XYZ file of N, CA and C in Angstrom:
696
model
N 118.477 126.132 99.066
C 117.734 125.919 100.314
C 118.218 124.612 100.958
N 118.473 124.653 102.267
C 119.003 123.492 102.963
C 117.917 122.438 103.160
N 118.357 121.208 103.417
C 117.421 120.097 103.614
C 116.576 120.282 104.864
N 117.154 120.872 105.913
C 116.402 121.059 107.153
C 115.246 122.032 106.958
N 115.496 123.091 106.202
C 114.440 124.075 105.957
C 113.315 123.447 105.137
N 113.684 122.671 104.126
C 112.660 121.999 103.294
C 111.834 121.041 104.138
N 112.480 120.258 104.981
C 111.738 119.312 105.825
C 110.836 120.035 106.819
N 111.294 121.150 107.381
C 110.465 121.913 108.326
C 109.208 122.447 107.633
N 109.363 122.926 106.404
C 108.202 123.454 105.677
C 107.216 122.341 105.328
N 107.730 121.198 104.897
C 106.851 120.093 104.508
C 106.178 119.458 105.713
N 106.906 119.309 106.784
C 106.378 118.575 107.947
C 105.385 119.406 108.735
N 105.631 120.690 108.851
C 104.803 121.509 109.728
C 103.783 122.357 108.973
N 103.917 122.485 107.680
C 102.946 123.282 106.907
C 102.035 122.381 106.067
N 102.482 122.048 104.887
C 101.617 121.236 104.031
C 102.472 120.447 103.043
N 102.090 119.189 102.826
C 102.713 118.326 101.803
C 101.600 117.554 101.118
N 101.498 117.685 99.801
C 100.420 117.026 99.059
C 100.580 115.512 99.007
N 101.774 114.983 99.293
C 102.006 113.543 99.268
C 101.793 112.883 100.622
N 101.560 113.649 101.645
C 101.399 113.095 102.987
C 100.011 112.492 103.156
N 99.964 111.309 103.760
C 98.700 110.626 104.033
C 98.642 110.299 105.521
N 97.668 110.882 106.208
C 97.524 110.670 107.645
C 96.442 109.639 107.895
N 96.821 108.573 108.592
C 95.856 107.556 109.011
C 96.092 107.247 110.481
N 95.313 106.319 111.027
C 95.390 106.049 112.462
C 96.733 105.456 112.862
N 97.323 104.627 111.986
C 98.580 103.965 112.353
C 99.801 104.856 112.207
N 99.697 105.956 111.479
C 100.847 106.841 111.336
C 100.769 107.691 110.097
N 101.902 108.253 109.700
C 102.009 109.117 108.530
C 102.716 108.357 107.408
N 102.130 108.416 106.220
C 102.687 107.731 105.072
C 102.871 108.720 103.921
N 103.724 108.330 102.962
C 104.049 109.185 101.828
C 103.633 108.490 100.535
N 102.924 109.230 99.671
C 102.474 108.696 98.378
C 103.426 109.036 97.231
N 104.545 109.648 97.533
C 105.498 110.009 96.486
C 106.122 108.741 95.894
N 106.126 108.576 94.549
C 106.674 107.340 93.953
C 108.173 107.176 94.153
N 108.886 108.249 94.507
C 110.334 108.158 94.723
C 110.691 107.834 96.172
N 109.686 107.730 97.046
C 109.963 107.403 98.441
C 110.360 105.925 98.540
N 111.481 105.652 99.208
C 112.013 104.283 99.265
C 111.276 103.394 100.249
N 110.651 103.956 101.275
C 109.983 103.156 102.300
C 108.476 103.361 102.350
N 107.985 104.487 101.831
C 106.566 104.787 101.921
C 106.165 105.436 103.220
N 107.118 105.711 104.094
C 106.854 106.340 105.389
C 107.281 107.809 105.328
N 106.488 108.660 105.935
C 106.791 110.090 105.949
C 107.667 110.404 107.162
N 108.978 110.475 106.927
C 109.914 110.889 107.974
C 111.101 111.609 107.327
N 111.995 112.077 108.155
C 113.120 112.902 107.665
C 114.059 112.099 106.759
N 114.384 110.892 107.114
C 115.363 110.116 106.349
C 114.783 109.517 105.067
N 113.467 109.389 104.984
C 112.843 108.768 103.805
C 112.262 109.770 102.826
N 112.245 111.041 103.171
C 111.623 112.043 102.300
C 112.526 112.338 101.097
N 112.054 112.183 99.861
C 112.895 112.460 98.696
C 113.129 113.953 98.458
N 112.309 114.831 99.058
C 112.497 116.278 98.893
C 113.497 116.844 99.906
N 113.473 116.289 101.113
C 114.296 116.831 102.193
C 115.689 116.226 102.236
N 116.070 115.446 101.229
C 117.400 114.845 101.166
C 117.998 115.149 99.790
N 119.042 115.955 99.773
C 119.674 116.295 98.504
C 120.421 115.112 97.902
N 120.776 114.139 98.725
C 121.413 112.910 98.261
C 120.484 111.751 98.597
N 119.900 111.204 97.585
C 118.837 110.204 97.821
C 118.865 109.162 96.704
N 118.355 107.972 97.006
C 118.291 106.878 96.027
C 117.044 106.048 96.299
N 116.520 105.437 95.247
C 115.345 104.578 95.355
C 115.304 103.638 94.166
N 114.325 102.727 94.172
C 114.123 101.772 93.077
C 112.683 101.902 92.616
N 112.506 101.953 91.300
C 111.167 102.048 90.720
C 110.965 100.943 89.681
N 109.704 100.619 89.481
C 109.332 99.547 88.553
C 108.663 100.160 87.335
N 109.145 99.809 86.148
C 108.555 100.251 84.886
C 108.265 99.030 84.020
N 106.978 98.601 84.026
C 106.543 97.452 83.213
C 107.365 96.201 83.513
N 107.596 95.922 84.790
C 108.314 94.724 85.186
C 109.824 94.847 85.185
N 110.364 96.006 84.842
C 111.814 96.232 84.823
C 112.151 97.192 85.954
N 113.148 96.842 86.768
C 113.550 97.653 87.912
C 114.680 98.602 87.510
N 114.563 99.831 88.025
C 115.588 100.857 87.776
C 116.030 101.450 89.103
N 117.319 101.708 89.215
C 117.887 102.383 90.375
C 117.982 103.875 90.078
N 117.297 104.688 90.895
C 117.310 106.141 90.743
C 118.209 106.743 91.826
N 119.076 107.654 91.410
C 119.994 108.320 92.338
C 119.946 109.830 92.125
N 119.919 110.576 93.230
C 119.874 112.037 93.197
C 121.033 112.586 94.017
N 121.733 113.569 93.457
C 122.862 114.192 94.162
C 122.676 115.704 94.194
N 123.394 116.351 95.089
C 123.286 117.804 95.241
C 123.890 118.542 94.054
N 124.817 117.915 93.337
C 125.451 118.577 92.185
C 124.476 118.821 91.043
N 123.411 118.049 90.959
C 122.427 118.218 89.880
C 121.149 118.898 90.373
N 121.194 119.528 91.498
C 119.992 120.157 92.050
C 119.536 121.337 91.207
N 120.474 121.990 90.479
C 120.108 123.144 89.647
C 119.596 122.716 88.261
N 119.523 121.404 88.000
C 119.019 120.887 86.715
C 117.833 119.960 86.984
N 116.632 120.493 87.053
C 115.481 119.632 87.364
C 115.239 118.510 86.343
N 115.556 118.780 85.049
C 115.334 117.741 84.041
C 116.381 116.635 84.096
N 117.465 116.846 84.812
C 118.511 115.839 84.962
C 118.794 115.561 86.443
N 117.773 115.725 87.257
C 117.973 115.591 88.701
C 118.248 114.148 89.097
N 117.546 113.188 88.459
C 117.672 111.773 88.824
C 118.511 111.029 87.784
N 119.463 110.275 88.266
C 120.248 109.376 87.414
C 119.635 107.973 87.495
N 119.361 107.384 86.331
C 118.660 106.099 86.295
C 119.590 105.009 85.765
N 119.603 103.859 86.470
C 120.420 102.709 86.076
C 119.513 101.482 86.038
N 119.526 100.780 84.919
C 118.703 99.579 84.775
C 119.329 98.423 85.543
N 118.497 97.737 86.337
C 118.975 96.614 87.145
C 118.720 95.294 86.423
N 119.619 94.326 86.545
C 119.390 93.003 85.923
C 118.195 92.294 86.562
N 117.643 91.316 85.843
C 116.511 90.562 86.377
C 116.972 89.581 87.451
N 118.208 89.189 87.417
C 118.738 88.301 88.438
C 118.929 89.079 89.748
N 118.454 88.474 90.841
C 118.473 89.171 92.134
C 119.904 89.437 92.609
N 120.777 88.460 92.515
C 122.154 88.623 92.994
C 122.914 89.643 92.155
N 122.701 89.604 90.843
C 123.373 90.588 89.986
C 122.868 91.997 90.271
N 121.559 92.139 90.543
C 121.014 93.455 90.886
C 121.624 93.973 92.181
N 121.849 93.078 93.156
C 122.491 93.491 94.400
C 123.912 93.997 94.152
N 124.629 93.340 93.261
C 125.983 93.767 92.949
C 125.996 95.161 92.298
N 125.011 95.435 91.440
C 124.940 96.755 90.807
C 124.645 97.825 91.848
N 123.775 97.523 92.803
C 123.456 98.485 93.863
C 124.698 98.769 94.714
N 125.437 97.720 95.067
C 126.661 97.915 95.853
C 127.682 98.759 95.093
N 127.748 98.561 93.798
C 128.725 99.283 92.990
C 128.402 100.772 92.921
N 127.128 101.125 92.679
C 126.751 102.526 92.510
C 126.543 103.248 93.834
N 126.285 102.520 94.895
C 126.056 103.143 96.210
C 127.176 102.760 97.184
N 128.372 102.708 96.689
C 129.488 102.237 97.515
C 129.799 103.200 98.652
N 129.776 104.493 98.402
C 130.141 105.492 99.416
C 128.916 106.232 99.958
N 127.771 105.642 99.856
C 126.545 106.263 100.356
C 126.312 105.828 101.802
N 125.382 106.515 102.514
C 125.095 106.120 103.899
C 124.577 104.678 103.977
N 125.048 103.961 105.002
C 124.688 102.547 105.125
C 123.183 102.358 105.346
N 122.567 103.275 106.080
C 121.127 103.158 106.322
C 120.335 103.254 105.026
N 120.697 104.186 104.153
C 120.001 104.323 102.878
C 120.254 103.114 101.973
N 121.477 102.616 101.953
C 121.788 101.429 101.142
C 120.975 100.219 101.645
N 120.857 100.087 102.956
C 120.072 98.985 103.524
C 118.593 99.090 103.114
N 118.041 100.317 103.117
C 116.647 100.507 102.697
C 116.457 100.150 101.217
N 117.451 100.491 100.388
C 117.348 100.185 98.963
C 117.367 98.673 98.745
N 118.199 97.963 99.483
C 118.260 96.505 99.352
C 116.968 95.853 99.817
N 116.397 96.372 100.894
C 115.111 95.850 101.357
C 114.013 96.081 100.312
N 114.039 97.256 99.701
C 113.046 97.560 98.671
C 113.208 96.625 97.475
N 114.428 96.345 97.070
C 114.653 95.414 95.966
C 114.142 94.019 96.309
N 114.354 93.579 97.535
C 113.872 92.254 97.956
C 112.351 92.178 97.898
N 111.682 93.203 98.424
C 110.217 93.208 98.406
C 109.673 93.241 96.974
N 110.246 94.074 96.132
C 109.769 94.192 94.760
C 110.024 92.899 93.973
N 111.136 92.220 94.252
C 111.407 90.931 93.605
C 110.389 89.886 94.042
N 110.020 89.895 95.317
C 109.043 88.928 95.819
C 107.660 89.158 95.214
N 107.227 90.413 95.142
C 105.889 90.637 94.578
C 105.882 90.430 93.069
N 107.021 90.596 92.389
C 107.063 90.270 90.959
C 106.926 88.766 90.742
N 107.527 87.950 91.621
C 107.377 86.487 91.536
C 105.928 86.084 91.793
N 105.276 86.721 92.790
C 103.868 86.406 93.072
C 102.969 86.800 91.908
N 103.265 87.913 91.266
C 102.469 88.344 90.115
C 102.563 87.336 88.977
N 103.750 86.794 88.748
C 103.904 85.782 87.688
C 103.115 84.522 88.017
N 103.147 84.118 89.286
C 102.394 82.923 89.683
C 100.892 83.137 89.521
N 100.415 84.315 89.880
C 98.986 84.596 89.744
C 98.553 84.649 88.283
N 99.432 85.138 87.409
C 99.098 85.174 85.992
C 98.983 83.784 85.390
N 99.753 82.824 85.927
C 99.689 81.458 85.414
C 98.430 80.728 85.885
N 97.864 81.153 86.997
C 96.658 80.513 87.503
C 95.440 80.969 86.706
N 94.486 80.041 86.551
C 93.240 80.349 85.852
C 92.237 80.852 86.883
N 91.820 82.075 86.709
C 90.879 82.673 87.651
C 89.679 83.239 86.908
N 88.580 83.348 87.606
C 87.370 83.912 87.019
C 87.530 85.423 86.861
N 87.070 85.887 85.732
C 87.134 87.311 85.456
C 85.830 87.966 85.891
N 85.937 88.957 86.718
C 84.764 89.650 87.243
C 84.397 90.782 86.288
N 83.152 90.738 85.806
C 82.655 91.747 84.883
C 81.576 92.570 85.576
N 81.626 93.853 85.383
C 80.609 94.739 85.944
C 79.444 94.880 84.969
N 78.233 94.874 85.504
C 77.013 95.007 84.704
C 76.368 96.348 85.046
N 76.022 97.163 84.050
C 75.371 98.448 84.347
C 74.062 98.256 85.103
N 73.801 99.143 86.023
C 72.608 99.014 86.853
C 71.335 99.195 86.029
N 71.355 100.114 85.089
C 70.153 100.340 84.274
C 69.821 99.125 83.425
N 70.861 98.491 82.869
C 70.625 97.307 82.048
C 70.033 96.178 82.880
N 70.511 96.013 84.114
C 69.982 94.970 84.983
C 68.514 95.224 85.303
N 68.168 96.470 85.624
C 66.766 96.788 85.916
C 65.888 96.584 84.690
N 66.398 96.951 83.505
C 65.627 96.771 82.277
C 65.361 95.289 82.002
N 66.363 94.450 82.221
C 66.195 93.009 82.004
C 65.193 92.421 82.988
N 65.231 92.876 84.245
C 64.270 92.385 85.233
C 62.845 92.784 84.873
N 62.670 94.016 84.395
C 61.333 94.452 83.990
C 60.814 93.642 82.814
N 61.675 93.376 81.840
C 61.254 92.556 80.699
C 60.880 91.146 81.139
N 61.644 90.594 82.093
C 61.343 89.260 82.581
C 59.994 89.222 83.285
N 59.696 90.239 84.081
C 58.395 90.293 84.758
C 57.252 90.395 83.750
N 57.423 91.218 82.702
C 56.390 91.339 81.681
C 56.178 90.028 80.936
N 57.272 89.320 80.641
C 57.152 88.040 79.937
C 56.433 87.009 80.804
N 56.720 86.999 82.110
C 56.032 86.066 83.004
C 54.536 86.380 83.092
N 54.209 87.668 83.160
C 52.786 88.034 83.211
C 52.071 87.647 81.922
N 52.723 87.845 80.767
C 52.116 87.469 79.494
C 51.906 85.967 79.413
N 52.872 85.185 79.896
C 52.737 83.725 79.872
C 51.599 83.276 80.774
N 51.482 83.893 81.958
C 50.383 83.547 82.852
C 49.036 83.921 82.254
N 48.978 85.045 81.528
C 47.727 85.455 80.901
C 47.293 84.465 79.818
N 48.240 84.001 78.993
C 47.903 83.025 77.957
C 47.399 81.719 78.568
N 48.035 81.285 79.645
C 47.592 80.044 80.288
C 46.197 80.195 80.887
N 45.928 81.350 81.489
C 44.596 81.565 82.065
C 43.528 81.616 80.981
N 43.855 82.198 79.802
C 42.897 82.226 78.689
C 42.606 80.810 78.206
N 43.623 79.978 78.109
C 43.413 78.602 77.676
C 42.526 77.845 78.657
N 42.780 77.998 79.952
C 41.948 77.304 80.948
C 40.499 77.781 80.898
N 40.328 79.090 80.712
C 38.963 79.617 80.654
C 38.224 79.105 79.421
N 38.920 79.044 78.275
C 38.281 78.532 77.056
C 37.903 77.067 77.191
N 38.773 76.287 77.824
C 38.455 74.864 78.017
C 37.208 74.704 78.867
N 37.108 75.464 79.936
C 35.943 75.376 80.809
C 34.672 75.789 80.077
N 34.751 76.860 79.277
C 33.544 77.320 78.567
C 33.121 76.349 77.478
N 34.113 75.749 76.785
C 33.768 74.760 75.771
C 33.104 73.535 76.391
N 33.588 73.108 77.528
C 32.990 71.953 78.198
C 31.582 72.247 78.690
N 31.342 73.481 79.120
C 29.999 73.847 79.600
C 29.053 74.199 78.458
N 29.592 74.384 77.230
C 28.745 74.738 76.101
C 28.277 76.173 76.124
N 29.100 77.061 76.596
C 28.706 78.463 76.696
C 28.554 79.088 75.315
N 29.463 78.752 74.381
C 29.472 79.389 73.068
C 28.433 78.788 72.110
N 27.997 77.563 72.373
C 27.039 76.937 71.461
C 27.720 76.498 70.167
N 27.153 76.885 69.027
C 27.726 76.479 67.748
C 28.650 77.510 67.147
N 28.680 78.742 67.650
C 29.493 79.796 67.059
C 30.395 80.430 68.128
N 31.583 80.810 67.681
C 32.546 81.455 68.566
C 33.058 82.694 67.861
N 33.032 83.830 68.549
C 33.488 85.096 67.972
C 34.532 85.735 68.885
N 35.489 86.442 68.231
C 36.499 87.237 68.954
C 37.273 86.420 69.989
N 37.709 85.268 69.584
C 38.526 84.412 70.444
C 39.896 84.281 69.796
N 40.980 84.399 70.531
C 42.307 84.228 69.926
C 42.424 82.892 69.199
N 42.774 82.972 67.914
C 42.794 81.765 67.090
C 43.830 80.758 67.573
N 44.975 81.246 68.021
C 46.042 80.328 68.426
C 45.595 79.469 69.607
N 45.010 80.110 70.644
C 44.555 79.354 71.803
C 43.383 78.444 71.437
N 42.507 78.936 70.545
C 41.344 78.136 70.179
C 41.756 76.885 69.397
N 42.690 77.042 68.464
C 43.165 75.884 67.702
C 43.849 74.876 68.626
N 44.589 75.368 69.578
C 45.256 74.463 70.522
C 44.231 73.659 71.316
N 43.169 74.333 71.750
C 42.134 73.638 72.539
C 41.392 72.626 71.679
N 41.113 72.988 70.416
C 40.446 72.041 69.531
C 41.286 70.799 69.295
N 42.551 70.996 69.129
C 43.442 69.841 68.958
C 43.436 68.966 70.199
N 43.383 69.596 71.371
C 43.330 68.815 72.609
C 42.028 68.032 72.703
N 40.897 68.670 72.293
C 39.602 67.981 72.328
C 39.579 66.805 71.361
N 40.157 66.999 70.160
C 40.178 65.907 69.179
C 41.000 64.732 69.687
N 42.102 65.051 70.342
C 42.932 63.972 70.872
C 42.197 63.191 71.948
N 41.356 63.872 72.729
C 40.628 63.173 73.787
C 39.504 62.316 73.214
N 38.814 62.807 72.123
C 37.671 62.087 71.554
C 38.058 61.063 70.507
N 39.271 61.092 70.029
C 39.690 60.153 68.975
C 39.700 58.748 69.529
N 39.029 57.768 68.820
C 39.020 56.378 69.314
C 40.383 55.749 69.177
N 40.641 54.856 70.075
C 41.900 54.154 70.030
C 41.819 53.041 68.997
N 42.731 53.068 68.031
C 42.766 52.073 66.961
C 43.699 50.958 67.387
N 43.139 49.783 67.455
C 43.941 48.638 67.848
C 44.670 48.091 66.633
N 45.931 47.931 66.765
C 46.713 47.382 65.679
C 46.499 45.873 65.589
N 46.280 45.390 64.343
C 46.083 43.975 64.136
C 47.412 43.258 64.175
N 47.430 42.191 64.905
C 48.630 41.414 64.984
C 48.775 40.550 63.750
N 49.995 40.412 63.300
C 50.261 39.618 62.101
C 50.036 38.127 62.408
N 49.321 37.426 61.497
C 49.067 36.004 61.678
C 47.814 35.697 62.474
N 46.994 36.718 62.842
C 45.778 36.492 63.633
C 44.635 36.067 62.718
N 43.887 35.031 63.097
C 42.792 34.483 62.282
C 41.498 35.142 62.707
N 40.699 35.642 61.691
C 39.409 36.256 61.944
C 38.345 35.549 61.107
N 37.121 35.489 61.628
C 35.978 34.902 60.929
C 34.972 36.002 60.636
N 34.538 36.120 59.328
C 33.605 37.165 58.912
C 32.424 36.518 58.208
N 31.315 37.253 58.103
C 30.121 36.763 57.447
C 30.280 36.808 55.941
N 29.508 35.939 55.253
C 29.595 35.889 53.801
C 28.994 37.099 53.141
N 28.042 37.779 53.810
C 27.397 38.949 53.220
C 28.363 40.096 53.024
N 29.503 40.006 53.675
C 30.478 41.085 53.556
C 31.184 41.058 52.227
N 31.057 39.921 51.455
C 31.736 39.834 50.169
C 30.945 40.607 49.134
N 31.547 41.439 48.389
C 30.853 42.281 47.429
C 30.528 41.487 46.160
N 29.606 42.012 45.363
C 29.162 41.355 44.137
C 30.266 41.284 43.111
N 31.091 42.273 43.034
C 32.178 42.259 42.058
C 33.131 41.110 42.321
N 33.340 40.807 43.589
C 34.211 39.702 43.912
C 33.579 38.375 43.495
N 32.205 38.263 43.631
C 31.519 37.026 43.230
C 31.631 36.813 41.736
N 31.452 37.878 40.912
C 31.578 37.750 39.468
C 32.975 37.330 39.076
N 33.966 37.842 39.749
C 35.339 37.450 39.448
C 35.539 35.975 39.718
N 34.936 35.473 40.773
C 35.081 34.061 41.095
C 34.404 33.198 40.049
N 33.167 33.618 39.490
C 32.482 32.854 38.450
C 33.297 32.818 37.183
N 33.890 33.929 36.836
C 34.736 33.944 35.634
C 35.916 33.025 35.790
N 36.434 32.955 36.968
C 37.577 32.077 37.200
C 37.161 30.622 37.064
N 35.902 30.244 37.524
C 35.425 28.852 37.394
C 35.192 28.476 35.946
N 34.650 29.440 35.140
C 34.450 29.165 33.722
C 35.736 28.973 33.000
N 36.744 29.708 33.379
C 38.057 29.593 32.760
C 38.673 28.238 33.056
N 38.392 27.721 34.266
C 38.924 26.402 34.641
C 38.229 25.282 33.934
N 36.902 25.397 33.628
C 36.142 24.339 32.985
C 36.482 24.228 31.541
């Protein structure tokens, strides 16, 4: 089948690689050298075609000729390109020496663009960037619900403590308390003890005090008499 017939069928009937947008027609075929859907760039409508593809950071030159059209498994000839830009250009010139100048020019432009974006990719990998992690929607809603329940429980405990303090101050319970949460009640009792505890003044070292003689106990007096007898 001739190239013109293939292009007529693809252009006017249906092509699964064609993408129509407002700016024009584009091609999603990985072997397309320009990404544009036209007669000169279509890899199906040209029996003699060449392009460059990237495999894990390594560039390969793909070439298709009419002599291998009857062998689909050997349709494309692949040549590995050097990482050096100038050496890769020399390999392209060598293998595409007698090819159409327009196609050779497109291949060189494609190599230039792919070399530039490979350099940008290396620079971006060296930069430290924040990693964006996706959070499941159900997990987020579950965490929010738990947080709301915890806040309500905390507010309830605080309101119980305030109510108990008010009732204790008013003497509502009298001498007995029943069915009151022990944790809140013990906390309130500790607070009441801290408020009623007298402040103990620390005695300063070297301070002189005067006390009455009646404060001396009888045992101390007997000890003093024994000491006087021992001296006599």
